[in-house]
């Protein structure tokens, strides 16, 4: 499996929780390198560094309660960045109220809400589905992702997108 | 891998440099028996072959570049041949049998070139009596007062009559390209209205739930669809069918290898069945038609389909022998409902009418390329396909084929094709050796190169073997052409061999070594089956 230039970013202030998320996404890490941040401030600098190096961010998993700006504020801010427009955004939290969640949905185009404590399989399947959508929308060649992501959905895209042919 | 320069890998960069060098190479080693145009043609051939192999630019881009270079360098309207005129002079009669000719007309080996027809010369030997500066006095019985002597024997028009640039550009509207356009539009509409999936559902039904028959059913349906659609689109669709089946197997079950390999094998082999099945068929048919051999849609099926059936049955047996089924029945759930909207029904009617007219070409005599314009016109008239669908057609493949056809025309026209094979004593090879050679070379090449490119590079050689007559009466151009087409589609040992292989490999279900093992066996047995058909069956149906 070749490492792609699509990154997964996890933002979470509690180190043990952050470790758990990374561990649950282990199977994806081979192809989608995982970066972590423990505050909004750190997340911004990680993102800046990745984008500077020509990397892409396919998936952002963000906790709501963070030191400094909270998760929803951060996601709304990130969504305004054109290079992160296509990135799939997930709120992974137990404490975001209805108002905050609606705000994230409307203003950051939140793709998914995972309630804590999460189930390992759910986190994995949500991540796989969102990354599958991301590569379908963003990548010219989806073949390298079939082994890790949703192969049926990607095959269907190849068929219906009519973007490959005999040569 | 990326070298940083232009974002190319080292191999691609080497290909770029080599290809550009190849374009000029023929002029660094003047090849006496080859015309100037032949040198240009050879340069274009070298460049195209190297670019197609190393892919510093996409293969369709190489095709477009070929057409561009031919238009500029070889056509009668291009800068090279625009104002060209062959310098001629008539010999001056002196006394009995002696003639005075310009000294520039006499070649080193005491021969003189006479212009016979445009693009054709005759070489005669003369006896040199005397030289006096600008003139020579020669003796020959073949000279005449109004013989046209070429006074510049190295002129670019010697042995070459340039054709119009429209002939090279026109390859994009070559009948075989239009045939493919018709096929592409039908396939595109089928995908849009899910006809391919629904057909699969209906056709797979009768094969029941026993694993071995499900594999057979999958292979037959895949082959049938890929005979009319692109092998690649068919393989992508069938992958969505087999994934739920594979999910019913235990993780370590080897039967899944067989299931996943059945799809690319059947898709690759199925493409052989009809002229529109896969692009190499088009290259072969176009090359043969340039030489006056027109193969109808029906003829092609009669020639190719029996081989396809044998290959499929063999591959089915092979896969079951290597990866025997471990469970006794599968739950084959295929969901979906036939689309009965007016547009979808319109598509079914157009599809059925077109295929019917194609396969009965021998009965009614309407050329298949003409029939192909029925779906082209009807699908857009009925708004079954709209502007965005037209834009999504695989135009790159049409250009790839057009460039291939154009390269062949240029090689034939410049005398390059005949010159290329003249260095080898083909006559010493028997019919069987010749077939083995072409099929093995084609399979070996197309395992690494695009199937279309392989056919493009081999067909001019096949044609010139006929044109030059060196093979004698044993040579059957049609059969050797079919051998090349079939062999190009039987190369499937590597993930890069064909796009269906790449798709199957990408699912992560199979390992490269399984694909290589099965692919090599299919290739070797394929050569033997080709040989058997070429000896026993094809002579019977092509005469």
XYZ file of N, CA, C and O in Angstrom, chain A residues 3-7 33 35 44-57 81 83-84, chain B residues 2:
100
model
N 1.597 5.142 0.527
C 1.061 6.246 1.309
C 0.610 7.347 0.350
O 1.333 7.715 -0.566
N -0.589 7.857 0.577
C -1.074 8.924 -0.302
C -0.742 10.271 0.334
O -0.209 10.341 1.444
N -1.052 11.354 -0.375
C -0.784 12.673 0.206
C -2.046 13.245 0.848
O -2.168 14.438 1.068
N -2.999 12.331 1.129
C -4.229 12.755 1.800
C -4.108 12.428 3.294
O -3.882 11.276 3.663
N -4.252 13.423 4.132
C -4.055 13.253 5.578
C -5.375 13.208 6.331
O -6.391 13.735 5.885
N -1.958 9.168 6.212
C -1.209 9.497 7.422
C -2.068 10.333 8.379
O -2.820 11.210 7.933
N -2.426 13.003 11.427
C -1.787 14.078 12.181
C -2.697 14.424 13.357
O -3.920 14.310 13.254
N -4.314 24.749 13.615
C -4.045 25.718 12.544
C -2.624 25.575 12.010
O -2.397 25.609 10.807
N -1.666 25.424 12.942
C -0.281 25.368 12.473
C 0.011 24.043 11.754
O 0.757 24.011 10.779
N -0.611 22.946 12.236
C -0.442 21.656 11.540
C -0.989 21.759 10.119
O -0.353 21.341 9.143
N -2.178 22.340 10.002
C -2.815 22.476 8.685
C -1.959 23.327 7.758
O -1.720 22.980 6.602
N -1.474 24.442 8.314
C -0.660 25.337 7.495
C 0.567 24.612 6.956
O 0.915 24.715 5.770
N 1.193 23.840 7.839
C 2.413 23.121 7.433
C 2.095 22.085 6.341
O 2.819 21.957 5.348
N 0.993 21.349 6.525
C 0.633 20.314 5.544
C 0.337 20.938 4.178
O 0.814 20.470 3.154
N -0.470 22.007 4.208
C -0.866 22.620 2.932
C 0.347 23.223 2.228
O 0.460 23.169 1.003
N 1.262 23.779 3.035
C 2.483 24.345 2.453
C 3.278 23.291 1.701
O 3.904 23.564 0.687
N 3.253 22.063 2.236
C 4.007 20.982 1.609
C 3.215 20.273 0.506
O 3.587 19.188 0.064
N 2.112 20.889 0.095
C 1.331 20.311 -0.997
C 0.502 19.107 -0.591
O 0.038 18.356 -1.436
N 0.306 18.877 0.713
C -0.518 17.756 1.149
C -1.982 18.182 1.163
O -2.301 19.367 1.164
N -2.857 17.157 1.199
C -4.277 17.448 1.270
C -4.831 16.888 2.574
O -4.262 15.948 3.130
N -5.906 17.455 3.048
C -6.528 16.930 4.259
C -7.897 16.394 3.869
O -8.770 17.142 3.436
N -11.598 28.286 4.541
C -10.377 28.107 3.756
C -10.695 27.252 2.519
O -11.156 26.130 2.632
N -8.923 25.652 0.471
C -8.197 24.380 0.338
C -8.767 23.292 1.241
O -8.426 22.136 1.090
N -9.611 23.704 2.195
C -10.202 22.714 3.094
C -11.692 22.525 2.829
O -12.371 21.801 3.546
N 9.483 10.212 -8.417
C 9.394 11.472 -9.160
C 10.771 12.159 -9.161
O 11.412 12.268 -8.127
